[in-house]
Short mmCIF file of C-alpha atoms in Angstrom, two decimals:
data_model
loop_
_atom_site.label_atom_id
_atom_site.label_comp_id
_atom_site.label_asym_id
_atom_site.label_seq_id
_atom_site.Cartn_x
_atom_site.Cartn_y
_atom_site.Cartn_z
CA UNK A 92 -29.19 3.80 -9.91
CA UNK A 93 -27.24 5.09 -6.80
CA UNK A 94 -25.15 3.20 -4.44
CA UNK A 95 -24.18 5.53 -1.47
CA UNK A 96 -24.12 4.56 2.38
CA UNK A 97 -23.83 7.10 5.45
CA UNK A 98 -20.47 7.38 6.98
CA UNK A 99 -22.05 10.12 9.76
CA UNK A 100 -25.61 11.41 9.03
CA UNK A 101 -24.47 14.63 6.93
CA UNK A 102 -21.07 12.42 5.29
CA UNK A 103 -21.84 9.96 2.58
CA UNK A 104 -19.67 7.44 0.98
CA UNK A 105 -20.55 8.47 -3.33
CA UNK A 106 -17.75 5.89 -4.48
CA UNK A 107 -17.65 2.84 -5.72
CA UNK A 108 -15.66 -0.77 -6.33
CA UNK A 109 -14.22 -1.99 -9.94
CA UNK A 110 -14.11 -5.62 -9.65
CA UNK A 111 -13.06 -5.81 -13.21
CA UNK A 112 -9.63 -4.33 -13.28
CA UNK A 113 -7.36 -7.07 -13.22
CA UNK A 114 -3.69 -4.73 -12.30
CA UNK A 115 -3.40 -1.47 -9.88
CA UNK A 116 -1.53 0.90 -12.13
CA UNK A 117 -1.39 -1.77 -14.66
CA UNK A 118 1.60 -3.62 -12.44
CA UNK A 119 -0.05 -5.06 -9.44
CA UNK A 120 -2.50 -8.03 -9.13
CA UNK A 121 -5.99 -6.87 -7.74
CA UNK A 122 -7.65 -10.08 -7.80
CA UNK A 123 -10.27 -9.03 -4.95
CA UNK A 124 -10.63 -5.52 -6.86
CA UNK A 125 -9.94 -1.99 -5.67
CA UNK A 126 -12.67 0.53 -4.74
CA UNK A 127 -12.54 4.45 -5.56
CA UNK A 128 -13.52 6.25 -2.70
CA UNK A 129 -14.89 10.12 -2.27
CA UNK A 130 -17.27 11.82 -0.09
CA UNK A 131 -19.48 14.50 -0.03
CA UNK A 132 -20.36 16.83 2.75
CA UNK A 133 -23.83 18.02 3.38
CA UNK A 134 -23.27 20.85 5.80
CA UNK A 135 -24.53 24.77 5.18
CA UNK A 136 -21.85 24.52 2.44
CA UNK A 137 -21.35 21.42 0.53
CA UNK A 138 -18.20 19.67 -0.37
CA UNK A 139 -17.27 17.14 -2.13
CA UNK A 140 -14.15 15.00 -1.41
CA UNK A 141 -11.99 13.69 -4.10
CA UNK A 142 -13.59 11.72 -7.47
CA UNK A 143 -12.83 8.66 -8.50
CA UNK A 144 -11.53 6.89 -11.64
CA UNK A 145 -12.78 6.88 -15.33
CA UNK A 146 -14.11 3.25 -14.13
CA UNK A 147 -16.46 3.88 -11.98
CA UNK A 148 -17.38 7.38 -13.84
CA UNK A 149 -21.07 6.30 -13.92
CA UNK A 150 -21.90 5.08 -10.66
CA UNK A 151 -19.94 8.06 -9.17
CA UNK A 152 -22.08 10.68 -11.03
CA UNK A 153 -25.25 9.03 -10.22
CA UNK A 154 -24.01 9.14 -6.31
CA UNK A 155 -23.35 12.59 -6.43
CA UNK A 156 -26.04 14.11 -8.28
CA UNK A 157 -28.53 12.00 -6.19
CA UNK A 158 -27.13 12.93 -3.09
CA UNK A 159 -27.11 16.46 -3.32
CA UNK A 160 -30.84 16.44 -4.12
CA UNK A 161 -30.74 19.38 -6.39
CA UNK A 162 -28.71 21.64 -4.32
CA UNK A 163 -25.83 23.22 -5.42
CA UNK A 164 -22.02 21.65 -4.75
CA UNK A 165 -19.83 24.43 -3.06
CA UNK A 166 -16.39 23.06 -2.82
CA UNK A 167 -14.47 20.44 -4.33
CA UNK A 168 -11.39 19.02 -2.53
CA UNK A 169 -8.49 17.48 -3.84
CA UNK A 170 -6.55 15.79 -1.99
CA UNK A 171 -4.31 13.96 -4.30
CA UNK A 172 -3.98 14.15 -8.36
CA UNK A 173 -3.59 10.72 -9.19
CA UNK A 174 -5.67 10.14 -12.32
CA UNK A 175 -7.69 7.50 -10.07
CA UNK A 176 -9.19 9.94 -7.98
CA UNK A 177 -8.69 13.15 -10.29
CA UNK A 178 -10.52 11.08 -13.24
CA UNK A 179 -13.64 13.44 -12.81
CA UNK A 180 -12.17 16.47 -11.46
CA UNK A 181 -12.78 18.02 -15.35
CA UNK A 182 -16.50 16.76 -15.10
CA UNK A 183 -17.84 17.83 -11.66
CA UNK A 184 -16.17 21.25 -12.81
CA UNK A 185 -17.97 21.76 -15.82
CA UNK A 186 -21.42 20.15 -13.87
CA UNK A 187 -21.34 23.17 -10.80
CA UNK A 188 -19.48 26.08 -12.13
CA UNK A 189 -19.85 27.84 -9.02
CA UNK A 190 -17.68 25.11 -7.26
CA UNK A 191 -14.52 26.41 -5.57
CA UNK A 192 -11.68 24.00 -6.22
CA UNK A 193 -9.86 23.44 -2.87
CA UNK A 194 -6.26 21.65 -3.21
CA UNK A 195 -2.60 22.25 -2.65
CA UNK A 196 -0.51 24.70 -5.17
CA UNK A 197 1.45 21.68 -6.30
CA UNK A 198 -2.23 19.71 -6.87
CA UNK A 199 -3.65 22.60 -9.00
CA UNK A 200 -0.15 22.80 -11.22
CA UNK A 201 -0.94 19.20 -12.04
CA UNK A 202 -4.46 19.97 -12.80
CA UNK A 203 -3.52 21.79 -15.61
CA UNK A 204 -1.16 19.04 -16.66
CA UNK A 205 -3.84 15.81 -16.42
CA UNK A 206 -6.99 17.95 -17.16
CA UNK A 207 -5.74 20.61 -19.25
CA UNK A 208 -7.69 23.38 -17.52
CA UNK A 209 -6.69 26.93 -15.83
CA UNK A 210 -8.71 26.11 -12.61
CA UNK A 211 -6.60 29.58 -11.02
CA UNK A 212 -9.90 31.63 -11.25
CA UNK A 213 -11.76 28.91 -9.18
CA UNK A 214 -9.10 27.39 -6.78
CA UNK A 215 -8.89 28.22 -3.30
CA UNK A 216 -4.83 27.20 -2.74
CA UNK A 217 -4.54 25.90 0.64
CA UNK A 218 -1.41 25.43 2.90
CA UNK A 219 -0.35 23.44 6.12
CA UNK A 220 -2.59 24.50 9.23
CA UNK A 221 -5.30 26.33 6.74
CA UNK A 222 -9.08 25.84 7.54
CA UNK A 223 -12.36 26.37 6.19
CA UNK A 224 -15.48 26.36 7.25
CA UNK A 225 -17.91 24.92 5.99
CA UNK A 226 -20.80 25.55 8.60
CA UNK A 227 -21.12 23.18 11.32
CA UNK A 228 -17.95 21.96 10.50
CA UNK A 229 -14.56 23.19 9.89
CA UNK A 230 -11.82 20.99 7.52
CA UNK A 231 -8.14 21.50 8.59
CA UNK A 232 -5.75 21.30 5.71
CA UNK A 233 -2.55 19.05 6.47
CA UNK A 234 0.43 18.89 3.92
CA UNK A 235 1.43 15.17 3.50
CA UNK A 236 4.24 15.26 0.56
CA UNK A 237 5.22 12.35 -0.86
CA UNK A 238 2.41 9.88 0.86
CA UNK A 239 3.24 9.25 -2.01
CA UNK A 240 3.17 12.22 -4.55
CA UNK A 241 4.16 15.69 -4.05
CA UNK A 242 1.19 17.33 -3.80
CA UNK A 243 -0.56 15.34 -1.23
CA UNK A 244 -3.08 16.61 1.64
CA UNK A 245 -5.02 15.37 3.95
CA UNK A 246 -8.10 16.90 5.73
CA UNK A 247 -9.35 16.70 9.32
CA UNK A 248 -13.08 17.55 10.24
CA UNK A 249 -12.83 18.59 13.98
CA UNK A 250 -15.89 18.65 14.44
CA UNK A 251 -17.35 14.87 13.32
CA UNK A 252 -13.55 13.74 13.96
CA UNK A 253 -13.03 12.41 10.77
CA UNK A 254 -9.58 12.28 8.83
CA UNK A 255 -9.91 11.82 5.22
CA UNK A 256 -6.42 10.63 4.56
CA UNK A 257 -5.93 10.40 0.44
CA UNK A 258 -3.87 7.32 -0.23
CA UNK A 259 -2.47 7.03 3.35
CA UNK A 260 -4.32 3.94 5.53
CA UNK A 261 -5.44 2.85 1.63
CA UNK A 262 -5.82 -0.83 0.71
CA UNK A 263 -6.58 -3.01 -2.14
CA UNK A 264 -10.22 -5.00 -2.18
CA UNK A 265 -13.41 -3.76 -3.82
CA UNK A 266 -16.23 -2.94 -0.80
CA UNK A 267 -18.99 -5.51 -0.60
CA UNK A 268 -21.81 -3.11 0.72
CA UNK A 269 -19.96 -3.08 3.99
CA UNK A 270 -17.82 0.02 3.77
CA UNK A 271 -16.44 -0.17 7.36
CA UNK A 272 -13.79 -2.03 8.55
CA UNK A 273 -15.38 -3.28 11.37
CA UNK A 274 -18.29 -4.65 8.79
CA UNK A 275 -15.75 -6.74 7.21
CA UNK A 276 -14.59 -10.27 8.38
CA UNK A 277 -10.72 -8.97 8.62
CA UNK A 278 -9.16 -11.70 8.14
CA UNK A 279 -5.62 -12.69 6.84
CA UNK A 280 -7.11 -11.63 2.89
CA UNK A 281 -7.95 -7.71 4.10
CA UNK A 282 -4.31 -7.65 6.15
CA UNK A 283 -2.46 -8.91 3.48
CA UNK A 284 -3.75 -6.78 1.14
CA UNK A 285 -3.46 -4.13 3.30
CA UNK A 286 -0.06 -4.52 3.73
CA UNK A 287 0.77 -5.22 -0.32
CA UNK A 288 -1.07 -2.06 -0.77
CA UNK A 289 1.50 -0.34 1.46
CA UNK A 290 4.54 -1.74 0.97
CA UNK A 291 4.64 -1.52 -2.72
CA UNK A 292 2.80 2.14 -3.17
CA UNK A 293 4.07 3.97 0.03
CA UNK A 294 6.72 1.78 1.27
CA UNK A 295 9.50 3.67 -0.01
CA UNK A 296 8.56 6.74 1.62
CA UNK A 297 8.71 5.40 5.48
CA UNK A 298 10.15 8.89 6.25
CA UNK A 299 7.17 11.39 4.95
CA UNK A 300 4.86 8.39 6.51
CA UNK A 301 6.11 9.07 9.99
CA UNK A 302 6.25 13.04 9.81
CA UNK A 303 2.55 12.43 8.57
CA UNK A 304 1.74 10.03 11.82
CA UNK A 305 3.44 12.99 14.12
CA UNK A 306 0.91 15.09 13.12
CA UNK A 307 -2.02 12.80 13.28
CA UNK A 308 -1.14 12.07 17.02
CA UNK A 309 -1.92 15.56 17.42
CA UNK A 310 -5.76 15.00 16.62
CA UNK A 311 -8.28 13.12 18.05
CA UNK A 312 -9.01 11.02 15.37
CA UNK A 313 -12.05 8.79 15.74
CA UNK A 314 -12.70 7.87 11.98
CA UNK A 315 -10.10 7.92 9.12
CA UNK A 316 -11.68 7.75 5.54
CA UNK A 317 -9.01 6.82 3.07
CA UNK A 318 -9.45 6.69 -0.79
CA UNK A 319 -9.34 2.55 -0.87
CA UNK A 320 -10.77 0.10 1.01
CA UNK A 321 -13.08 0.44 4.06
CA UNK A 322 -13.11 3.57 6.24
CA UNK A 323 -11.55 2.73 9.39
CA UNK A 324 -13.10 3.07 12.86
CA UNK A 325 -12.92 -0.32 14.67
CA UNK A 326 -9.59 -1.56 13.93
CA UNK A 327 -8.35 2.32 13.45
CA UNK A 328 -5.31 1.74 16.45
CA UNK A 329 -4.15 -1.67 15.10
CA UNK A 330 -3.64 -0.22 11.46
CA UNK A 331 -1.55 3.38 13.13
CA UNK A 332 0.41 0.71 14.96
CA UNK A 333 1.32 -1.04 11.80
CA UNK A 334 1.64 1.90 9.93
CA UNK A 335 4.41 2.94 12.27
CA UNK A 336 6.34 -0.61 12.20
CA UNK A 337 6.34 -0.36 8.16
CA UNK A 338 7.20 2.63 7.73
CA UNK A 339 10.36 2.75 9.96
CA UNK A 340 10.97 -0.73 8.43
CA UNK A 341 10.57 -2.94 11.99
CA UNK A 342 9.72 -6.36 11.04
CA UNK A 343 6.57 -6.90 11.81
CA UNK A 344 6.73 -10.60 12.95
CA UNK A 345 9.84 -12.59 13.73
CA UNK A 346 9.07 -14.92 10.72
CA UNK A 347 10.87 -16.46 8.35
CA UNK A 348 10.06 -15.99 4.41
CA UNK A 349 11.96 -18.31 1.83
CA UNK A 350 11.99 -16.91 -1.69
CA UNK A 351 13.09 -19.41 -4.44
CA UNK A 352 14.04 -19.99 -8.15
CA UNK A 353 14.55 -22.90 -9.20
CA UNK A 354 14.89 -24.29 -13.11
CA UNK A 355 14.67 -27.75 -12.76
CA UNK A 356 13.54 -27.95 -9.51
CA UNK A 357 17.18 -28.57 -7.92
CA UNK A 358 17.48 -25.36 -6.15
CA UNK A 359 13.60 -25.99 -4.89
CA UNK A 360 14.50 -29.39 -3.65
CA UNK A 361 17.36 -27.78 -1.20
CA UNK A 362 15.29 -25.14 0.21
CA UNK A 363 12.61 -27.73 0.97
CA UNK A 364 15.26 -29.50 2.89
CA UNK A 365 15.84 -26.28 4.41
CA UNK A 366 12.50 -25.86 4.90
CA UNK A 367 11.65 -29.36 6.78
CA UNK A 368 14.72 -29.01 8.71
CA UNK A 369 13.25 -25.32 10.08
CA UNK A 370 10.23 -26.99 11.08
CA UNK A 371 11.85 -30.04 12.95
CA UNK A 372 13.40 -27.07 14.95
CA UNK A 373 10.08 -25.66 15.66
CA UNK A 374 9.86 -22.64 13.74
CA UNK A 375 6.41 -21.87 12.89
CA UNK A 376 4.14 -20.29 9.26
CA UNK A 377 7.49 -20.65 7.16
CA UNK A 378 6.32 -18.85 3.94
CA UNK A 379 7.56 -20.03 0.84
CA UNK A 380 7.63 -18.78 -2.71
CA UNK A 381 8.83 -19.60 -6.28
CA UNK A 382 9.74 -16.20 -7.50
CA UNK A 383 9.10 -16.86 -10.71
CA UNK A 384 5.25 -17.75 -9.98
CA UNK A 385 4.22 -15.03 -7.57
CA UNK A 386 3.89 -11.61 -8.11
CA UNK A 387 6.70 -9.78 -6.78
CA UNK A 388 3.91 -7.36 -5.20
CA UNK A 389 3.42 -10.20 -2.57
CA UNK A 390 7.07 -10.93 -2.02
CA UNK A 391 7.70 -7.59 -1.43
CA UNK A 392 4.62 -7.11 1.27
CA UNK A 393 6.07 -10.40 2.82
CA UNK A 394 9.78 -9.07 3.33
CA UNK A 395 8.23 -6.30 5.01
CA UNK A 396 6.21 -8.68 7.39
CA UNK A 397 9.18 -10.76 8.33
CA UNK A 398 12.33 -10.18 10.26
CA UNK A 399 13.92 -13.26 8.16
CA UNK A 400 14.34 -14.38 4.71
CA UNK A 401 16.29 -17.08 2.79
CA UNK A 402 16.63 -16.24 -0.98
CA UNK A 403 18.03 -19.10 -2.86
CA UNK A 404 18.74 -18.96 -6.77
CA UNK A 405 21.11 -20.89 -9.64
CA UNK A 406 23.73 -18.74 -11.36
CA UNK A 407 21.86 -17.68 -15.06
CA UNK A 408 24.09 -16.11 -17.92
CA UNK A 409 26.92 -15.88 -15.40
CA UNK A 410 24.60 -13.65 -13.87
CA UNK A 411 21.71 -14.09 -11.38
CA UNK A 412 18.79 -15.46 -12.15
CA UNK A 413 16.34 -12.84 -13.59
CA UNK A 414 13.15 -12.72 -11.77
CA UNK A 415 15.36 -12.55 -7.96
CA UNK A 416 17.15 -9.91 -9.33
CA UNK A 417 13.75 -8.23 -10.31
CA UNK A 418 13.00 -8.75 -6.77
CA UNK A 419 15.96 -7.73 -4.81
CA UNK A 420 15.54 -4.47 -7.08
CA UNK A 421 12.26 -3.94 -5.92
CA UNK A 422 12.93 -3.50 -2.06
CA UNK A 423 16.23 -1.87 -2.40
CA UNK A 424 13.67 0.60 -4.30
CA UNK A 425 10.97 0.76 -1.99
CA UNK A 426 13.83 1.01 1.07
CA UNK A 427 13.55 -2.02 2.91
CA UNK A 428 15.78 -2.26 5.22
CA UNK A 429 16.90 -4.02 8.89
CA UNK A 430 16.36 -7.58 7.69
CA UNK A 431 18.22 -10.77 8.13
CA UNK A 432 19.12 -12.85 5.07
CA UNK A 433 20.81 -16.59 4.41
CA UNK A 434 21.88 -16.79 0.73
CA UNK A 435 21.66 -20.06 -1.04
CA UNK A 436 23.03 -20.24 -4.29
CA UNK A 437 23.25 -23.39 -7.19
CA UNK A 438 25.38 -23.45 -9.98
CA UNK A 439 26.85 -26.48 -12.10
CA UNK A 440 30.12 -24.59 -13.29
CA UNK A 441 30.91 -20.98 -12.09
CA UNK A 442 28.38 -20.22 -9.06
CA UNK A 443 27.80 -16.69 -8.98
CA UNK A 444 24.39 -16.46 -8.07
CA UNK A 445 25.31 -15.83 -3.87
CA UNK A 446 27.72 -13.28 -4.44
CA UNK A 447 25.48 -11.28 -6.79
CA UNK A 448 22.37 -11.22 -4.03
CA UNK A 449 25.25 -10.54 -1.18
CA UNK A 450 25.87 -7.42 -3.11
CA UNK A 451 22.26 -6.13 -3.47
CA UNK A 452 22.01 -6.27 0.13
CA UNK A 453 25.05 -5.00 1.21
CA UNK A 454 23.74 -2.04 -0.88
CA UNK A 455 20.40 -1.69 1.51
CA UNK A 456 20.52 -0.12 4.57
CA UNK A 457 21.14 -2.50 8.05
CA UNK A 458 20.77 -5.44 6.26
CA UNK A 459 22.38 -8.39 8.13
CA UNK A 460 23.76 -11.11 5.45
CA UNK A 461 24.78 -14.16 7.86
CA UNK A 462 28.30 -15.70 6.89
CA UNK A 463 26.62 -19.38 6.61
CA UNK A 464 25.77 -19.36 3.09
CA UNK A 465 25.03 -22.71 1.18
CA UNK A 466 26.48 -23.60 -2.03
CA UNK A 467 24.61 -26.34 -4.22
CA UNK A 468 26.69 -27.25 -7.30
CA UNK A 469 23.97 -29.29 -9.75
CA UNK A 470 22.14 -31.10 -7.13
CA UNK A 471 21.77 -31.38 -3.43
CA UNK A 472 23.94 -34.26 -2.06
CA UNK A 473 24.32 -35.98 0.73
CA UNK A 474 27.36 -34.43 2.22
CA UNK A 475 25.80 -30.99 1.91
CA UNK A 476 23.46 -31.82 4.50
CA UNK A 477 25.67 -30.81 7.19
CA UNK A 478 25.55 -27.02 5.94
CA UNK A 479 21.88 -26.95 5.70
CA UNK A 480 21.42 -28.32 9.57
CA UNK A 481 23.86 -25.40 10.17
CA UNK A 482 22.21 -22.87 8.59
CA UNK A 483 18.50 -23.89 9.95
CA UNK A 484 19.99 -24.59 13.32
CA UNK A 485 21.31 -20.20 12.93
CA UNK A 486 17.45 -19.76 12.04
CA UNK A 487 15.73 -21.40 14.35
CA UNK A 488 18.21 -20.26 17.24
CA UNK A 489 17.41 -16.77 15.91
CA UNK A 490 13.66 -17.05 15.68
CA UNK A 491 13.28 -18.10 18.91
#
């Protein structure tokens, strides 16, 4: 049976959640699911925006169909060609054959790749400041390369004041019959995954993010319907402002994140010291993590939440140890930048471990390595304790 809600009263929400997939792209943890958003448009002219994954193919199908009540769909937009949305692009095709296609010239190349179909016949291309209209409404066509793919677009209804934004403003978390944000209790589990779902899929592209906010400022935008997670109206000028911190890489809290691994539980032990001493000095929600137990999705969403971070690690192979390396390559790759970083390093015969992360950095842009480094060799002793009152006395003077 159908499951559709009203986002206006001629817009309805025709996707749906997966609560079943257990990784995003097969890489990152989705352990509150992921919903597949698209929505049609029943104006003179109907349109349909975006599909939805393979998934959800059946609920999806039933949406549409039911929604449009017989009548015939006009347009088809595509905003972006990622297989989950595009999944049903081939199907809704061959189900109206009157449909115009409506997408980018890079979106209808890939079309051909994913689908392998010659849509050319059928495809109304569309470029930046493009419109059609669709009755009462018009849809404005916006270029938004590389938010995250090439062929991105977003689309702006002037006349309900509705941005539907393809990945951009996008989070993990399957919808629970409330499909607005301002439904939802949004709490620290919808932030944080809102901020995972950016750092790791968009974060490295703070650049095309901000030339994509420029334009947005233009409109008066009172409703922005992304392809994941709720549609935002209530909380739509908190998640712009954050949206502008991430993506020109401004910490977004003067916090302090320690990152960790530890073999036999010697390197843990110091940064716990480290960690106790912090908090004698007052400083606040120190996060902590063992690198090799949480999914470097969330330690890369919290180095873009705080302004500090402490990565300790023991020498491995007369190397570093793997899984921080995995991590330090991760937001060098995504572009993280204008951070502040104490190195702690353990190592029981050639310590190498500090000067391998001190290179990583060094090879990120505005990355501030501070001089006080700590050097366990084996196990914390007593006479060490001196350098770690230094280095949380730098911290907490800092985070002040």
């Amino acid at each position: 049976m159908h499951c559709t809600r009203k986002v206006t009263d001629d817009l309805i929400y025709v996707g749906g959640s997966d609560r079943r997939l257990s990784r995003f792209e097969n890489l990152f943890p989705v352990p509150h699911g992921v919903s597949y958003n698209s929505y049609l448009l029943l104006d003179e002219k109907t349109v349909l925006m975006d599909t939805a994954d393979d998934a959800i193919s059946r609920q999806f199908l039933d949406n549409v169909t039911t929604e449009l009540g017989g009548r015939a769909l006009d347009y088809l937009v595509v905003q972006h060609m990622e297989p989950d949305h595009c999944g049903m692009v081939d199907d809704i095709l061959h189900r109206y054959p009157d449909c115009k296609l409506v997408c980018s010239a890079k979106a209808l190349n890939m079309l051909g790749q994913f689908c392998g179909m010659d849509a050319k016949e059928r495809a109304l291309v569309v470029a930046e400041g493009d419109k059609l209209s669709t009755g009462r409404h018009t849809l404005h066509f916006i270029m938004a390369p590389m938010v995250h793919w090439p062929e991105v677009m977003v689309t702006y209804d002037e006349v309900s004041k509705v941005l539907f934004s393809a990945d951009a403003f996008g989070t993990f978390g399957a919808l629970p019959g409330n499909i607005f944000d301002d439904e939802l209790c949004f709490d620290s589990v919808w932030m944080n995954d809102t901020r995972r779902y950016y750092a790791n899929i968009v974060g490295k592209y703070g650049a095309q993010v901000q030339a994509l906010l420029k334009k947005i400022a233009a409109l008066d935008v009172e409703m922005v319907c992304s392809l994941h997670g709720p549609v935002w109206r209530g909380n739509l000028k908190m998640l712009i402002e954050k949206y502008h911190i991430w993506s020109t890489y401004e910490p977004e809290e003067k916090a302090v994140m320690i990152a960790y691994a530890s073999m036999y539980g010697n390197t843990e032990n110091a940064v716990n010291v480290l960690a106790s001493l912090l908090g004698e000095r007052g400083v606040r929600g120190i996060a902590m993590y063992d690198v090799s137990d949480v999914d470097v999705s969330v330690l890369v969403s919290e180095s873009f939440r705080c302004s500090h971070m402490v990565l300790a690690a023991p020498t491995y192979n007369g190397g570093l140890y793997p899984r921080m390396e995995f991590f330090l390559r991760d937001i060098k790759a995504l572009g993280l930048q204008k951070r502040t970083v104490a190195l702690l390093e353990n190592g029981t015969w050639a310590p190498v471990a500090a000067k391998h992360m001190r290179t990583a950095l060094e090879g990120m842009k505005g990355m501030t390595v501070l001089d006080s480094s700590v050097a366990v060799k084996s196990v914390l002793v007593n006479t060490q304790l001196s350098s770690l009152e230094a280095l949380a006395d730098e911290l907490a003077l800092q985070l002040r």
